[in-house]
């Protein structure tokens, strides 16, 4: 029995001294008109998983394409929040990759999701952070005919806001008062409402380890493309485009963007291509490094139990010892 106690003590010491590590997982939030089961999104997620060595999960909301157009963004964010909170794989923290409209849901999770696991790195690909001055191109199908009919109505009316998701981040520079009064998502997300500014949103957003903002040089979908870097038109005019650092959101630090930037945590990346036309080379260069998160200490998890079990078996085999069946127990998963 003495040799068994010695081996147990040695294994316990190794367990306490050697870090047990795991790779931080990531989620992907797709853009408008897309869905997780589409080939492009599946390939995108799988490639990032293969290159980073981290497990990726595409988070679907409703049926994907239809709901991405017609479900209000606050509702989409609430569903996504519940999903990430319910995923055991994300409980120790995770990274996030948002694509176009998916960046809005991603930021909503970061700022609004009460009690959710922490987001470490947020990679925004063609984000709509400061708004867009035009509804994204749709096409000529039945869905688009219905949406076009809604667009012809007052964009900030309750009807449009409740049935057209992009209306939640459409900002007409010459109609700011109506935008602040009627737009149901972005003014809250960007803490633009002076009487309703929420310090918790700023605290959560500024807690990111890295914020990667990828803009496409030939983007013709987002108006202006600089919105991917939080740049936008000044209130009342389409004549110029303000850089992020020239906007009130940054100067007054409404959501913590200035805080992150001054800490060196914001990466402004410009890549060639139209909207979401990212190359594999750019994915490897600008996304993958932020999914290869540093290893994290785990005190109690299934991985540590498996490691302890394998170490025990190795010492038993090397030492020629036999296990006492009265001391054998099953380690829970």
Tab-separated table of C-alpha atoms in Angstrom:
chain	number	residue	atom	x	y	z
A	1	UNK	CA	0.000	0.000	0.000
A	2	UNK	CA	2.962	2.336	0.599
A	3	UNK	CA	3.926	2.431	-3.064
A	4	UNK	CA	0.354	3.244	-4.024
A	5	UNK	CA	0.281	6.159	-1.567
A	6	UNK	CA	3.653	7.382	-2.896
A	7	UNK	CA	2.455	7.327	-6.477
A	8	UNK	CA	-0.767	9.090	-5.548
A	9	UNK	CA	1.158	11.824	-3.726
A	10	UNK	CA	3.548	12.313	-6.664
A	11	UNK	CA	0.706	12.496	-9.175
A	12	UNK	CA	-1.100	15.051	-7.018
A	13	UNK	CA	2.035	17.205	-6.892
A	14	UNK	CA	2.393	17.062	-10.687
A	15	UNK	CA	-1.258	18.003	-11.062
A	16	UNK	CA	-0.812	21.071	-8.880
A	17	UNK	CA	2.435	22.232	-10.479
A	18	UNK	CA	1.828	21.622	-14.193
A	19	UNK	CA	-0.828	23.815	-15.872
A	20	UNK	CA	-3.674	21.968	-17.494
A	21	UNK	CA	-4.450	23.821	-20.700
A	22	UNK	CA	-7.184	24.003	-23.265
A	23	UNK	CA	-7.673	25.899	-26.481
A	24	UNK	CA	-10.117	28.781	-26.243
A	25	UNK	CA	-13.090	28.135	-28.574
A	26	UNK	CA	-14.625	30.700	-30.893
A	27	UNK	CA	-18.016	31.431	-32.403
A	28	UNK	CA	-18.952	32.768	-35.828
A	29	UNK	CA	-21.940	35.054	-36.386
A	30	UNK	CA	-22.909	35.136	-40.057
A	31	UNK	CA	-24.207	38.080	-42.041
A	32	UNK	CA	-27.567	38.916	-43.547
A	33	UNK	CA	-29.161	36.463	-46.028
A	34	UNK	CA	-26.790	33.726	-44.843
A	35	UNK	CA	-27.067	30.712	-42.570
A	36	UNK	CA	-24.704	28.396	-40.716
A	37	UNK	CA	-25.479	25.463	-43.014
A	38	UNK	CA	-24.439	27.345	-46.148
A	39	UNK	CA	-21.249	26.082	-47.727
A	40	UNK	CA	-19.357	29.372	-47.435
A	41	UNK	CA	-19.957	29.754	-43.699
A	42	UNK	CA	-19.204	26.100	-43.031
A	43	UNK	CA	-15.921	26.376	-44.938
A	44	UNK	CA	-15.014	29.662	-43.228
A	45	UNK	CA	-15.575	28.209	-39.765
A	46	UNK	CA	-13.773	24.958	-40.551
A	47	UNK	CA	-10.733	26.678	-42.036
A	48	UNK	CA	-10.376	28.920	-38.990
A	49	UNK	CA	-10.665	25.869	-36.740
A	50	UNK	CA	-8.051	23.956	-38.728
A	51	UNK	CA	-5.562	26.828	-38.845
A	52	UNK	CA	-5.966	27.990	-35.270
A	53	UNK	CA	-6.342	24.639	-33.564
A	54	UNK	CA	-9.374	26.025	-31.720
A	55	UNK	CA	-12.891	24.675	-31.975
A	56	UNK	CA	-15.301	26.954	-33.825
A	57	UNK	CA	-19.088	27.067	-33.640
A	58	UNK	CA	-21.442	28.934	-35.948
A	59	UNK	CA	-24.331	30.344	-33.921
A	60	UNK	CA	-27.626	30.198	-35.784
A	61	UNK	CA	-30.631	32.362	-34.985
A	62	UNK	CA	-33.982	31.021	-36.099
A	63	UNK	CA	-33.909	29.712	-39.647
A	64	UNK	CA	-30.957	31.866	-40.661
A	65	UNK	CA	-31.621	33.764	-43.893
A	66	UNK	CA	-35.261	34.796	-43.395
A	67	UNK	CA	-34.886	35.735	-39.747
A	68	UNK	CA	-31.650	37.603	-40.482
A	69	UNK	CA	-33.784	40.030	-42.510
A	70	UNK	CA	-37.049	40.144	-40.604
A	71	UNK	CA	-36.282	39.594	-36.897
A	72	UNK	CA	-35.421	42.764	-34.930
A	73	UNK	CA	-31.790	42.866	-33.875
A	74	UNK	CA	-32.606	43.144	-30.179
A	75	UNK	CA	-34.509	39.864	-30.490
A	76	UNK	CA	-31.699	38.260	-32.491
A	77	UNK	CA	-29.217	39.365	-29.836
A	78	UNK	CA	-31.353	37.938	-27.022
A	79	UNK	CA	-31.507	34.553	-28.774
A	80	UNK	CA	-27.759	34.567	-29.373
A	81	UNK	CA	-27.171	35.520	-25.732
A	82	UNK	CA	-29.216	32.547	-24.520
A	83	UNK	CA	-27.330	30.238	-26.868
A	84	UNK	CA	-23.835	31.246	-25.748
A	85	UNK	CA	-24.885	31.059	-22.099
A	86	UNK	CA	-26.191	27.547	-22.709
A	87	UNK	CA	-23.010	26.253	-24.360
A	88	UNK	CA	-20.805	24.536	-21.821
A	89	UNK	CA	-17.899	24.760	-24.291
A	90	UNK	CA	-17.864	28.553	-23.926
A	91	UNK	CA	-18.183	28.758	-20.153
A	92	UNK	CA	-14.502	29.577	-19.553
A	93	UNK	CA	-14.528	32.377	-22.150
A	94	UNK	CA	-14.358	32.460	-25.910
A	95	UNK	CA	-13.398	34.466	-28.982
A	96	UNK	CA	-15.863	35.864	-31.480
A	97	UNK	CA	-15.835	36.415	-35.260
A	98	UNK	CA	-18.654	38.571	-36.639
A	99	UNK	CA	-19.450	38.982	-40.328
A	100	UNK	CA	-21.232	42.167	-41.468
A	101	UNK	CA	-24.622	42.186	-39.699
A	102	UNK	CA	-23.242	39.468	-37.427
A	103	UNK	CA	-20.912	42.095	-35.934
A	104	UNK	CA	-23.984	43.922	-34.641
A	105	UNK	CA	-25.239	40.795	-32.900
A	106	UNK	CA	-21.736	40.133	-31.618
A	107	UNK	CA	-21.444	43.552	-30.038
A	108	UNK	CA	-24.939	43.108	-28.656
A	109	UNK	CA	-23.801	39.918	-26.929
A	110	UNK	CA	-20.782	41.701	-25.471
A	111	UNK	CA	-22.695	44.733	-24.214
A	112	UNK	CA	-26.187	43.424	-23.430
A	113	UNK	CA	-25.806	39.739	-22.480
A	114	UNK	CA	-26.241	39.628	-18.718
A	115	UNK	CA	-24.402	36.752	-17.078
A	116	UNK	CA	-22.846	35.471	-20.295
A	117	UNK	CA	-19.316	34.031	-20.543
A	118	UNK	CA	-16.575	36.542	-21.251
A	119	UNK	CA	-15.535	37.424	-24.789
A	120	UNK	CA	-11.771	37.675	-25.105
A	121	UNK	CA	-11.055	38.741	-28.698
A	122	UNK	CA	-13.663	40.190	-31.055
A	123	UNK	CA	-12.804	40.012	-34.754
A	124	UNK	CA	-15.134	42.197	-36.800
A	125	UNK	CA	-15.212	41.492	-40.544
A	126	UNK	CA	-16.974	44.255	-42.514
A	127	UNK	CA	-18.700	45.532	-39.395
A	128	UNK	CA	-21.484	48.126	-39.428
A	129	UNK	CA	-20.373	49.791	-36.211
A	130	UNK	CA	-21.189	53.417	-36.910
A	131	UNK	CA	-24.265	52.534	-39.034
A	132	UNK	CA	-24.879	52.465	-42.761
A	133	UNK	CA	-26.709	55.061	-44.828
A	134	UNK	CA	-28.263	52.472	-47.141
A	135	UNK	CA	-30.053	49.137	-46.732
A	136	UNK	CA	-27.753	46.346	-47.969
A	137	UNK	CA	-28.470	45.156	-51.520
A	138	UNK	CA	-31.088	42.460	-51.507
A	139	UNK	CA	-32.043	41.279	-55.003
A	140	UNK	CA	-35.285	40.533	-56.827
A	141	UNK	CA	-36.819	37.551	-55.027
A	142	UNK	CA	-40.113	37.486	-53.142
A	143	UNK	CA	-38.382	38.286	-49.842
A	144	UNK	CA	-36.774	41.352	-51.382
A	145	UNK	CA	-40.061	42.549	-52.885
A	146	UNK	CA	-41.623	42.424	-49.423
A	147	UNK	CA	-38.642	44.179	-47.883
A	148	UNK	CA	-38.632	46.863	-50.561
A	149	UNK	CA	-42.244	47.593	-49.682
A	150	UNK	CA	-41.274	48.072	-46.051
A	151	UNK	CA	-38.343	50.283	-46.980
A	152	UNK	CA	-40.681	52.616	-48.839
A	153	UNK	CA	-42.421	53.247	-45.541
A	154	UNK	CA	-40.899	55.461	-42.898
A	155	UNK	CA	-37.669	53.655	-41.977
A	156	UNK	CA	-37.877	54.649	-38.305
A	157	UNK	CA	-41.541	53.748	-37.890
A	158	UNK	CA	-42.460	50.994	-35.449
A	159	UNK	CA	-43.652	48.775	-38.292
A	160	UNK	CA	-40.359	48.861	-40.183
A	161	UNK	CA	-38.239	48.629	-37.043
A	162	UNK	CA	-40.150	45.517	-35.962
A	163	UNK	CA	-39.989	43.739	-39.322
A	164	UNK	CA	-36.744	44.755	-41.031
A	165	UNK	CA	-33.533	43.954	-39.183
A	166	UNK	CA	-31.215	46.362	-41.091
A	167	UNK	CA	-33.436	49.271	-40.084
A	168	UNK	CA	-31.885	48.831	-36.639
A	169	UNK	CA	-28.528	50.140	-37.870
A	170	UNK	CA	-29.547	52.487	-40.687
A	171	UNK	CA	-28.591	56.069	-39.870
A	172	UNK	CA	-29.535	58.914	-42.184
A	173	UNK	CA	-27.132	61.788	-41.368
A	174	UNK	CA	-29.710	64.394	-42.370
A	175	UNK	CA	-32.379	62.857	-40.129
A	176	UNK	CA	-30.552	62.383	-36.831
A	177	UNK	CA	-33.429	63.367	-34.556
A	178	UNK	CA	-35.686	60.702	-36.066
A	179	UNK	CA	-32.852	58.172	-35.924
A	180	UNK	CA	-32.285	58.748	-32.225
A	181	UNK	CA	-35.992	58.673	-31.514
A	182	UNK	CA	-37.061	55.760	-33.689
A	183	UNK	CA	-34.112	53.460	-34.408
A	184	UNK	CA	-34.442	50.499	-32.088
A	185	UNK	CA	-30.941	49.058	-31.912
A	186	UNK	CA	-27.827	51.043	-32.825
A	187	UNK	CA	-28.436	54.154	-30.686
A	188	UNK	CA	-28.548	51.868	-27.653
A	189	UNK	CA	-25.590	49.759	-28.790
A	190	UNK	CA	-23.443	52.854	-29.355
A	191	UNK	CA	-24.648	54.599	-26.182
A	192	UNK	CA	-25.779	57.562	-28.283
A	193	UNK	CA	-28.799	58.434	-26.175
A	194	UNK	CA	-27.520	61.073	-23.768
A	195	UNK	CA	-30.237	60.470	-21.183
A	196	UNK	CA	-29.861	56.686	-21.308
A	197	UNK	CA	-26.105	56.179	-21.452
A	198	UNK	CA	-25.213	52.924	-19.724
A	199	UNK	CA	-21.775	52.620	-18.118
A	200	UNK	CA	-22.115	48.824	-18.038
A	201	UNK	CA	-22.085	48.646	-21.839
A	202	UNK	CA	-18.865	50.650	-21.881
A	203	UNK	CA	-17.332	48.527	-19.146
A	204	UNK	CA	-18.122	45.274	-20.945
A	205	UNK	CA	-16.936	46.443	-24.354
A	206	UNK	CA	-13.702	47.947	-23.037
A	207	UNK	CA	-12.889	44.675	-21.254
A	208	UNK	CA	-11.991	43.019	-24.569
A	209	UNK	CA	-8.419	41.817	-24.883
A	210	UNK	CA	-8.346	42.728	-28.580
A	211	UNK	CA	-10.748	44.378	-31.020
A	212	UNK	CA	-9.884	43.613	-34.652
A	213	UNK	CA	-11.702	45.818	-37.181
A	214	UNK	CA	-11.380	44.573	-40.760
A	215	UNK	CA	-12.507	46.948	-43.528
A	216	UNK	CA	-12.724	46.031	-47.222
A	217	UNK	CA	-11.155	48.611	-49.497
A	218	UNK	CA	-13.671	48.058	-52.336
A	219	UNK	CA	-16.751	47.582	-50.137
A	220	UNK	CA	-19.798	48.895	-52.007
A	221	UNK	CA	-22.393	47.415	-49.641
A	222	UNK	CA	-21.639	49.458	-46.524
A	223	UNK	CA	-22.160	53.181	-46.974
A	224	UNK	CA	-19.582	54.402	-46.082
A	225	UNK	CA	-17.110	51.531	-45.865
A	226	UNK	CA	-15.331	53.372	-43.049
A	227	UNK	CA	-18.151	52.324	-40.730
A	228	UNK	CA	-16.167	49.097	-40.308
A	229	UNK	CA	-13.638	51.243	-38.412
A	230	UNK	CA	-16.348	53.262	-36.579
A	231	UNK	CA	-15.963	56.093	-39.100
A	232	UNK	CA	-19.078	57.871	-40.425
A	233	UNK	CA	-20.648	61.019	-41.814
A	234	UNK	CA	-20.994	63.988	-39.471
A	235	UNK	CA	-24.516	64.774	-38.315
A	236	UNK	CA	-26.394	66.734	-40.969
A	237	UNK	CA	-24.096	66.076	-43.919
A	238	UNK	CA	-22.991	63.526	-46.516
A	239	UNK	CA	-20.097	65.720	-47.655
A	240	UNK	CA	-17.272	64.284	-45.576
A	241	UNK	CA	-16.452	61.145	-43.630
A	242	UNK	CA	-15.116	61.391	-40.104
A	243	UNK	CA	-12.511	58.935	-38.909
A	244	UNK	CA	-13.376	57.003	-35.769
A	245	UNK	CA	-11.123	59.295	-33.736
A	246	UNK	CA	-13.059	62.366	-34.940
A	247	UNK	CA	-16.494	61.116	-33.876
A	248	UNK	CA	-18.219	62.012	-30.592
A	249	UNK	CA	-18.534	58.292	-29.845
A	250	UNK	CA	-14.740	58.082	-29.690
A	251	UNK	CA	-13.927	61.508	-28.281
A	252	UNK	CA	-16.404	61.162	-25.413
A	253	UNK	CA	-15.714	57.428	-25.160
A	254	UNK	CA	-19.349	56.363	-25.061
A	255	UNK	CA	-18.639	52.634	-25.404
A	256	UNK	CA	-14.969	52.410	-24.450
A	257	UNK	CA	-13.517	52.453	-27.974
A	258	UNK	CA	-11.073	55.211	-27.027
A	259	UNK	CA	-10.099	53.294	-23.900
A	260	UNK	CA	-9.346	50.198	-25.944
A	261	UNK	CA	-7.481	52.150	-28.606
A	262	UNK	CA	-5.264	54.012	-26.149
A	263	UNK	CA	-4.401	50.676	-24.561
A	264	UNK	CA	-3.232	49.397	-27.956
A	265	UNK	CA	-6.029	46.843	-28.163
A	266	UNK	CA	-7.726	48.034	-31.371
A	267	UNK	CA	-6.371	46.812	-34.709
A	268	UNK	CA	-7.517	48.778	-37.760
A	269	UNK	CA	-7.072	46.415	-40.708
A	270	UNK	CA	-7.659	47.330	-44.367
A	271	UNK	CA	-7.849	44.477	-46.887
A	272	UNK	CA	-8.464	44.393	-50.616
A	273	UNK	CA	-11.818	43.139	-51.882
A	274	UNK	CA	-15.524	43.869	-51.946
A	275	UNK	CA	-17.863	43.217	-49.036
A	276	UNK	CA	-16.863	40.001	-47.218
A	277	UNK	CA	-14.586	38.875	-50.060
A	278	UNK	CA	-11.735	37.897	-47.780
A	279	UNK	CA	-8.817	35.821	-48.985
A	280	UNK	CA	-7.452	32.800	-47.175
A	281	UNK	CA	-4.159	34.662	-46.822
A	282	UNK	CA	-5.878	37.563	-45.040
A	283	UNK	CA	-7.798	35.134	-42.840
A	284	UNK	CA	-4.515	33.556	-41.763
A	285	UNK	CA	-2.820	36.917	-41.252
A	286	UNK	CA	-5.532	38.960	-39.523
A	287	UNK	CA	-7.984	36.518	-37.921
A	288	UNK	CA	-6.213	33.298	-36.982
A	289	UNK	CA	-3.648	34.877	-34.593
A	290	UNK	CA	-6.500	36.083	-32.363
A	291	UNK	CA	-8.054	32.624	-32.248
A	292	UNK	CA	-4.778	31.060	-31.142
A	293	UNK	CA	-5.402	32.242	-27.602
A	294	UNK	CA	-2.817	31.628	-24.925
A	295	UNK	CA	-3.397	28.529	-22.832
A	296	UNK	CA	-5.565	28.857	-19.769
A	297	UNK	CA	-5.200	27.188	-16.388
A	298	UNK	CA	-8.010	24.759	-15.623
A	299	UNK	CA	-8.528	23.667	-12.019
A	300	UNK	CA	-11.385	21.229	-12.438
A	301	UNK	CA	-12.581	19.936	-15.776
A	302	UNK	CA	-13.019	16.746	-17.730
A	303	UNK	CA	-9.634	17.359	-19.411
A	304	UNK	CA	-7.821	17.494	-16.061
A	305	UNK	CA	-9.512	14.286	-14.926
A	306	UNK	CA	-8.488	12.528	-18.135
A	307	UNK	CA	-4.902	13.799	-17.768
A	308	UNK	CA	-4.715	12.606	-14.162
A	309	UNK	CA	-6.042	9.199	-15.164
A	310	UNK	CA	-3.491	8.796	-17.968
A	311	UNK	CA	-0.617	9.859	-15.678
A	312	UNK	CA	-1.710	7.314	-13.083
A	313	UNK	CA	-1.794	4.515	-15.673
A	314	UNK	CA	1.665	5.467	-16.957
A	315	UNK	CA	3.221	5.315	-13.488
A	316	UNK	CA	1.496	2.018	-12.747
A	317	UNK	CA	2.799	0.474	-15.975
A	318	UNK	CA	6.338	1.827	-15.593
A	319	UNK	CA	6.618	0.794	-11.971
A	320	UNK	CA	5.206	-2.686	-12.420
A	321	UNK	CA	2.671	-2.069	-9.666
A	322	UNK	CA	-0.742	-3.640	-9.522
A	323	UNK	CA	-3.766	-1.581	-8.540
A	324	UNK	CA	-5.628	-2.553	-5.413
A	325	UNK	CA	-9.229	-3.134	-6.603
A	326	UNK	CA	-10.586	-1.785	-3.332
A	327	UNK	CA	-9.041	1.620	-4.102
A	328	UNK	CA	-10.213	1.798	-7.744
A	329	UNK	CA	-12.870	4.420	-8.517
A	330	UNK	CA	-14.429	5.796	-11.674
A	331	UNK	CA	-13.430	9.412	-12.393
A	332	UNK	CA	-16.526	11.370	-13.530
A	333	UNK	CA	-16.572	12.980	-16.993
